[in-house]
Short mmCIF file of C-alpha atoms in Angstrom, two decimals:
data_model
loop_
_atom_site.label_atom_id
_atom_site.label_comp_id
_atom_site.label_asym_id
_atom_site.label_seq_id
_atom_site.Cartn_x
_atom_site.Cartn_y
_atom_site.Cartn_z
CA UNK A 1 0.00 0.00 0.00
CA UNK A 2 1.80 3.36 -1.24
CA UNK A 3 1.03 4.59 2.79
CA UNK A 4 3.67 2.41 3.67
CA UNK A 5 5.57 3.19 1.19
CA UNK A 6 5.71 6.86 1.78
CA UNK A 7 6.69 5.98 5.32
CA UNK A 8 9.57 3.82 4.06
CA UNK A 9 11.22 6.41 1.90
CA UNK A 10 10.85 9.14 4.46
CA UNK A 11 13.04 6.78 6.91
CA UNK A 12 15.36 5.97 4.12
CA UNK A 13 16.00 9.45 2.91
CA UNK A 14 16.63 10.14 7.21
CA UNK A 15 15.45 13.87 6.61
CA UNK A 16 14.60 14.18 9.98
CA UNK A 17 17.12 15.53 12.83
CA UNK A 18 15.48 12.90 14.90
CA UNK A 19 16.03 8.94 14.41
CA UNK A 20 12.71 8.48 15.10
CA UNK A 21 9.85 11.02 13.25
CA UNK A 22 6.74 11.00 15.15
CA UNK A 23 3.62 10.02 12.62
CA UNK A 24 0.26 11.55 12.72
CA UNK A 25 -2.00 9.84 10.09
CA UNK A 26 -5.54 12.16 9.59
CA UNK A 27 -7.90 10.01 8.25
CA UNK A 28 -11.55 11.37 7.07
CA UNK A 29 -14.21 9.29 6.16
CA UNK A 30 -15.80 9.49 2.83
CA UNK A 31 -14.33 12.57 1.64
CA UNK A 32 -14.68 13.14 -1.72
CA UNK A 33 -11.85 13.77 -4.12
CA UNK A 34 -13.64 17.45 -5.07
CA UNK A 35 -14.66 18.32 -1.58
CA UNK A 36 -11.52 20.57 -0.81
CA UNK A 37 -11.11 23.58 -2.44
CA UNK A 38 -7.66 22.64 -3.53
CA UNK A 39 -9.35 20.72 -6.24
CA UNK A 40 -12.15 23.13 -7.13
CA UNK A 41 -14.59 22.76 -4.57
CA UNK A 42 -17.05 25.01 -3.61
CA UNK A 43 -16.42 24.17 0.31
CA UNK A 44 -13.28 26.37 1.63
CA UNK A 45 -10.79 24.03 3.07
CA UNK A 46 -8.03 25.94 3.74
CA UNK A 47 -5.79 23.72 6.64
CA UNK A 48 -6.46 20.79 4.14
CA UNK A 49 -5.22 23.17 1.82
CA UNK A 50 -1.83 24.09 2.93
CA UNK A 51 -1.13 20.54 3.74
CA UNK A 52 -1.14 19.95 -0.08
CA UNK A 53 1.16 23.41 -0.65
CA UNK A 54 3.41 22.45 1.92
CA UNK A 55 3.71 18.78 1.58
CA UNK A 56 3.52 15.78 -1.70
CA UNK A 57 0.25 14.93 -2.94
CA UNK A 58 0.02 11.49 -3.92
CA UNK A 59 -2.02 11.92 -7.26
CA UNK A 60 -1.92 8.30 -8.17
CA UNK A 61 -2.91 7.10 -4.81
CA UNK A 62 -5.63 4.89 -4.39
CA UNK A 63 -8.40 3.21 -1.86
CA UNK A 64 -10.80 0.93 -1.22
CA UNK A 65 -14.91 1.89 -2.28
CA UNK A 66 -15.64 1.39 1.55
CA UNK A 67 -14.66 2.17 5.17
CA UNK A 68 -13.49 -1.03 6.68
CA UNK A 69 -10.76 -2.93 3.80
CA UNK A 70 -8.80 0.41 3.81
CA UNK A 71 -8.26 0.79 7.11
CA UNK A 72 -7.42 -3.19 7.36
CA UNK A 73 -4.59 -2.72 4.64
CA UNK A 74 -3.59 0.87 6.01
CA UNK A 75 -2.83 -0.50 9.24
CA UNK A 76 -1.43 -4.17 7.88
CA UNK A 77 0.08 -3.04 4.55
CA UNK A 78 -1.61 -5.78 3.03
CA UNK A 79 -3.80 -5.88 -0.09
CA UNK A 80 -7.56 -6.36 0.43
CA UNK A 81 -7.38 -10.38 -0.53
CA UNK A 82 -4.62 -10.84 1.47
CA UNK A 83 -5.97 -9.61 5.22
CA UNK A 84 -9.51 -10.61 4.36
CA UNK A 85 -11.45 -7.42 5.05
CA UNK A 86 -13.53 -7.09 1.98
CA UNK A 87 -16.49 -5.21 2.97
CA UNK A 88 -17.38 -2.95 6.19
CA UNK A 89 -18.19 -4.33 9.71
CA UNK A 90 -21.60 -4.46 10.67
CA UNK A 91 -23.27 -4.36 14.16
CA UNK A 92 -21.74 -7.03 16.11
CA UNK A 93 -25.46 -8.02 16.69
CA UNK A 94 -25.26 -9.75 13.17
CA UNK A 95 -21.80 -10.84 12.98
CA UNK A 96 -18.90 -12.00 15.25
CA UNK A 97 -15.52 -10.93 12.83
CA UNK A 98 -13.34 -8.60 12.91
CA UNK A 99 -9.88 -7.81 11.23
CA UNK A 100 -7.59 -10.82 11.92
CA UNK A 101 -5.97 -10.96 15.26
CA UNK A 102 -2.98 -12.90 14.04
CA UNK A 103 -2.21 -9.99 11.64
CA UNK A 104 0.61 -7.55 13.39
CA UNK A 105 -0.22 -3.87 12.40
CA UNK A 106 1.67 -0.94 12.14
CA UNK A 107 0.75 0.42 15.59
CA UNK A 108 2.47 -2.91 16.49
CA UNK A 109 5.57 -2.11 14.67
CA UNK A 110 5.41 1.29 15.76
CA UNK A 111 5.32 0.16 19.76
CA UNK A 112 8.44 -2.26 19.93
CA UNK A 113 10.19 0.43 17.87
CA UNK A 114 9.72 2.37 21.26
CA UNK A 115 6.74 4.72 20.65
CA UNK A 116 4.01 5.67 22.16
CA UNK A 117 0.67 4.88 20.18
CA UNK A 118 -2.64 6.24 19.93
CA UNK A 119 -5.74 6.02 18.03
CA UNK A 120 -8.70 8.94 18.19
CA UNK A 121 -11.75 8.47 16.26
CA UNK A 122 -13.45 5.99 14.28
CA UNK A 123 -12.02 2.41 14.59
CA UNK A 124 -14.44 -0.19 12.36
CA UNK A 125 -12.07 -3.28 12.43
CA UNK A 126 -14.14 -5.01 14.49
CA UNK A 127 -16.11 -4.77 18.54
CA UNK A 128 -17.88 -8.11 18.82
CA UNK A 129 -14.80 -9.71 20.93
CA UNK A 130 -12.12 -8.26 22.77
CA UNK A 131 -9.17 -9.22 20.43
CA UNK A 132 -10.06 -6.83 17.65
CA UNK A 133 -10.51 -4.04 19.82
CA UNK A 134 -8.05 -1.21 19.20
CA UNK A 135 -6.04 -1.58 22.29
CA UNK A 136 -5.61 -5.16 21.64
CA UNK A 137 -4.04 -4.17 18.12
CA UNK A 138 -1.08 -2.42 19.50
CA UNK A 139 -2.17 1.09 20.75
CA UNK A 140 -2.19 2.13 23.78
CA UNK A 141 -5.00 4.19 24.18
CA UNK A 142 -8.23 4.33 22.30
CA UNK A 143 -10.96 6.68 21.95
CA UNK A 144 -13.86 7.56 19.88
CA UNK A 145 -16.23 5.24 18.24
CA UNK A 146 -16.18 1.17 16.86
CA UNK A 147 -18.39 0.93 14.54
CA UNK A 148 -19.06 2.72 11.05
CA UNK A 149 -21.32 5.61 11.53
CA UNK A 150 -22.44 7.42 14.78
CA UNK A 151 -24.61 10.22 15.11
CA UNK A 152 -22.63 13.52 15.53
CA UNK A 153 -23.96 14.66 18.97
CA UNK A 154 -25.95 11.65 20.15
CA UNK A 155 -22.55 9.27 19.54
CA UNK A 156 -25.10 6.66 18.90
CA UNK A 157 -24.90 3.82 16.39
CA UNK A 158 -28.07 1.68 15.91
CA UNK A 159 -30.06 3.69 18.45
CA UNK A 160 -26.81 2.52 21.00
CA UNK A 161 -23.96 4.71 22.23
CA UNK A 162 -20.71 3.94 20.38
CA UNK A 163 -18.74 6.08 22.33
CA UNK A 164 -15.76 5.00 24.06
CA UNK A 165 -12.30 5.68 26.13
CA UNK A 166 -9.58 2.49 25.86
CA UNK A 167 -13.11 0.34 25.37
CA UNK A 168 -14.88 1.38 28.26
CA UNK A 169 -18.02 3.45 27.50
CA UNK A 170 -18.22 6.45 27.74
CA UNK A 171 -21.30 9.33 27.73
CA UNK A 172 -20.25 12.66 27.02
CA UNK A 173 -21.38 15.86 25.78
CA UNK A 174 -19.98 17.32 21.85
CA UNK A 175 -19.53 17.30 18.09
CA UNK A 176 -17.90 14.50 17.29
CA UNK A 177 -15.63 16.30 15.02
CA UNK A 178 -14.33 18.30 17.88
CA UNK A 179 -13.82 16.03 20.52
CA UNK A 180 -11.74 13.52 18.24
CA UNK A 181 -9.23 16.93 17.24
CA UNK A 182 -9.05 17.69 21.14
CA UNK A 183 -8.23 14.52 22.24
CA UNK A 184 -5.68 14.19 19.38
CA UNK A 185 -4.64 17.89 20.53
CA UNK A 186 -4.91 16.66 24.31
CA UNK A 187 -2.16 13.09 23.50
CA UNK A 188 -0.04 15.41 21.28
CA UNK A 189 0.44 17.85 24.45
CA UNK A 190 0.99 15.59 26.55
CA UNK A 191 3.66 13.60 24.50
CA UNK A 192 6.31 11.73 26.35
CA UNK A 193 9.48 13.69 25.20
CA UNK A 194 11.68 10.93 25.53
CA UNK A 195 9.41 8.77 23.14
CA UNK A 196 7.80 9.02 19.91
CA UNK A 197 4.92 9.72 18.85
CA UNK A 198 2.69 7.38 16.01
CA UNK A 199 -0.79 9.11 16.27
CA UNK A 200 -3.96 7.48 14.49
CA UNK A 201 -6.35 10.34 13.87
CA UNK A 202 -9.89 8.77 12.38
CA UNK A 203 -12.31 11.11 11.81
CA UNK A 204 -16.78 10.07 10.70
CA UNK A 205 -16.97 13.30 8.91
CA UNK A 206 -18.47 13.13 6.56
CA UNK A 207 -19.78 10.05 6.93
CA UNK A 208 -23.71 10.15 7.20
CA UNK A 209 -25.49 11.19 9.22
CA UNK A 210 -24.76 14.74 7.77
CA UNK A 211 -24.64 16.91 11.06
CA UNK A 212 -23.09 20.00 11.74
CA UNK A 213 -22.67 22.87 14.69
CA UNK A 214 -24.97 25.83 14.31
CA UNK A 215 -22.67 28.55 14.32
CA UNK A 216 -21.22 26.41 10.68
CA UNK A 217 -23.79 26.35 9.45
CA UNK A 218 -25.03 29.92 9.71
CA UNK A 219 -21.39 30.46 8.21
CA UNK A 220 -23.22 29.20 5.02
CA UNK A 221 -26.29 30.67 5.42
CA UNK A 222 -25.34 32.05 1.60
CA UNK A 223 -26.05 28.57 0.30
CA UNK A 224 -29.42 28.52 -0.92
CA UNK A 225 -29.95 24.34 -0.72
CA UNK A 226 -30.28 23.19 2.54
CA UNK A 227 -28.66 19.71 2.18
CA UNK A 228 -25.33 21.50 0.66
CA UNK A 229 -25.37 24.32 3.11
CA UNK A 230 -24.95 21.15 6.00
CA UNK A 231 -22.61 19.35 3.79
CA UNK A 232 -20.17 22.36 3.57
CA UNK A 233 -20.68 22.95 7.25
CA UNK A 234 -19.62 19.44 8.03
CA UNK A 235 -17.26 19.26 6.01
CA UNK A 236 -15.54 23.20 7.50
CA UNK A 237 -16.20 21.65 10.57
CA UNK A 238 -13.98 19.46 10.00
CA UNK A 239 -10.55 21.38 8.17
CA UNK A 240 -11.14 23.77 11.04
CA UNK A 241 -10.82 20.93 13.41
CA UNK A 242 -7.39 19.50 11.28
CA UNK A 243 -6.38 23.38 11.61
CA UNK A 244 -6.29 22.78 15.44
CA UNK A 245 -4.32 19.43 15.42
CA UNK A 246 -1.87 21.13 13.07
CA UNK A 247 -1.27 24.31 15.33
CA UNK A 248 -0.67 22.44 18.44
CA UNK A 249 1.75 20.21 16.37
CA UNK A 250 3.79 23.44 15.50
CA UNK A 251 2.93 24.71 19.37
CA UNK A 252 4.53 21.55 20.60
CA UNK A 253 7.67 22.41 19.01
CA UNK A 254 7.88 18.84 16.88
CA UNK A 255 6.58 20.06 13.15
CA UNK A 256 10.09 19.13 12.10
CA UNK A 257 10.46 16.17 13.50
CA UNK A 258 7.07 15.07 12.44
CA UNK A 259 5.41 13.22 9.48
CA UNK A 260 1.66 14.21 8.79
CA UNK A 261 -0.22 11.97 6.13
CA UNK A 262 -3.95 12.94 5.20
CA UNK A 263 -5.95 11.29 3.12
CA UNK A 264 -10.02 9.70 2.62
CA UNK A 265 -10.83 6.00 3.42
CA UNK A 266 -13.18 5.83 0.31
#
């Protein structure tokens, strides 16, 4: 997978002053390909943006139609035939699997390399049994949701709460959006200096359901369809809350030393 790949050269070419780069991987979730304005989209996206300016885009980089098979072959490196994940999850009412146990992901690497590890957001490899649970696939602490799509507010899934902290539940008041940046914000404060740092950021926006915070969407109160004017609120929602994780990256003092990869699951 050219993820890996990218990694790979980046520790080959040793352009860091540091041996070890920390790695903060942004996921989004169903993003499309002309939903930042880098690409002619109507929706301003400017952190997503300067990413592009500032960094490589990948214009020959490829993923899965759906959630679950790219995240199995982000974090095993394998191709979709080869780990098995070939179509999401669903609610592990209906189905016992998850992504294989006895594949080692990069997480997994990433901790007997000597770094600390951490997933926020959406995780969709798998809830019905403990061994596919994020914490149980080589980071150390988890937070956010399990399964594919939650409600933004109500962190429900299937009229039950998917919300969680290293797989305990967990009830608590926000936008999803936001409280997956702060807790990425909160881990990359509170980084161990004398460790690494590999960083899983997963975001559901803008997976459905479509849900936004009032004050973005009376930013697009100029936007005369009502399903679009939510859509580009999500969706700002969500480069303003990549804006954040950047700025306390450079805050931290450890934008050098760091790689940032960004991309959509689907």
């Amino acid at each position: 997978m050219r993820i890996l790949l990218t990694l790979s050269v980046f520790f080959s070419l040793n352009l860091f002053s540091a041996d070890r780069p920390n790695i903060v991987i942004i996921l989004t979730d169903d993003l499309g390909w002309g939903d930042v304005s880098y690409h002619g989209g109507f929706i301003p996206t400017p952190n997503i943006d300067q990413l592009a300016e500032d960094g490589i885009e990948l214009n020959r980089f490829y993923a899965n139609p759906v959630c679950s098979p790219t995240r199995a072959s982000l974090l095993t490196g394998l191709h979709i035939f080869n780990h098995g994940v070939v179509r999401p999850f669903m609610n592990p009412a209906a189905e016992q699997t998850g992504m294989p146990p006895e594949l080692k992901t990069m997480p997994e690497y990433f901790k007997e390399a000597g770094y600390q590890t951490a997933l926020s957001g959406k995780w969709h490899l798998g809830m019905a049994k403990e061994e596919f649970w994020p914490t149980n696939r080589g980071f150390d602490t988890s937070y956010g949701h399990m399964s594919g799509g939650i409600g933004y507010f109500d962190h429900t899934a299937s009229g039950r709460l998917d919300w969680h902290r290293n797989a305990k539940p967990l009830r608590e008041d926000g936008y999803s959006t936001e409280l997956i940046a702060s807790e990425a914000i909160n881990i990359i404060n509170k980084k161990d200096n004398d460790r690494p740092l590999f960083i899983y950021i997963a975001f559901n926006a803008p997976h459905t359901p479509i849900e936004a915070p009032l004050k973005n969407i009376e930013a697009f109160s100029h936007i005369e369809d009502k399903k679009d004017q939510l859509y580009a609120a999500n969706i700002s929602s969500l480069d303003n809350e990549i804006g954040r994780i950047l700025k306390a990256i450079e805050k931290k003092g450890i934008l050098d030393e760091t790689i940032i990869i960004f991309f959509s699951d689907n």
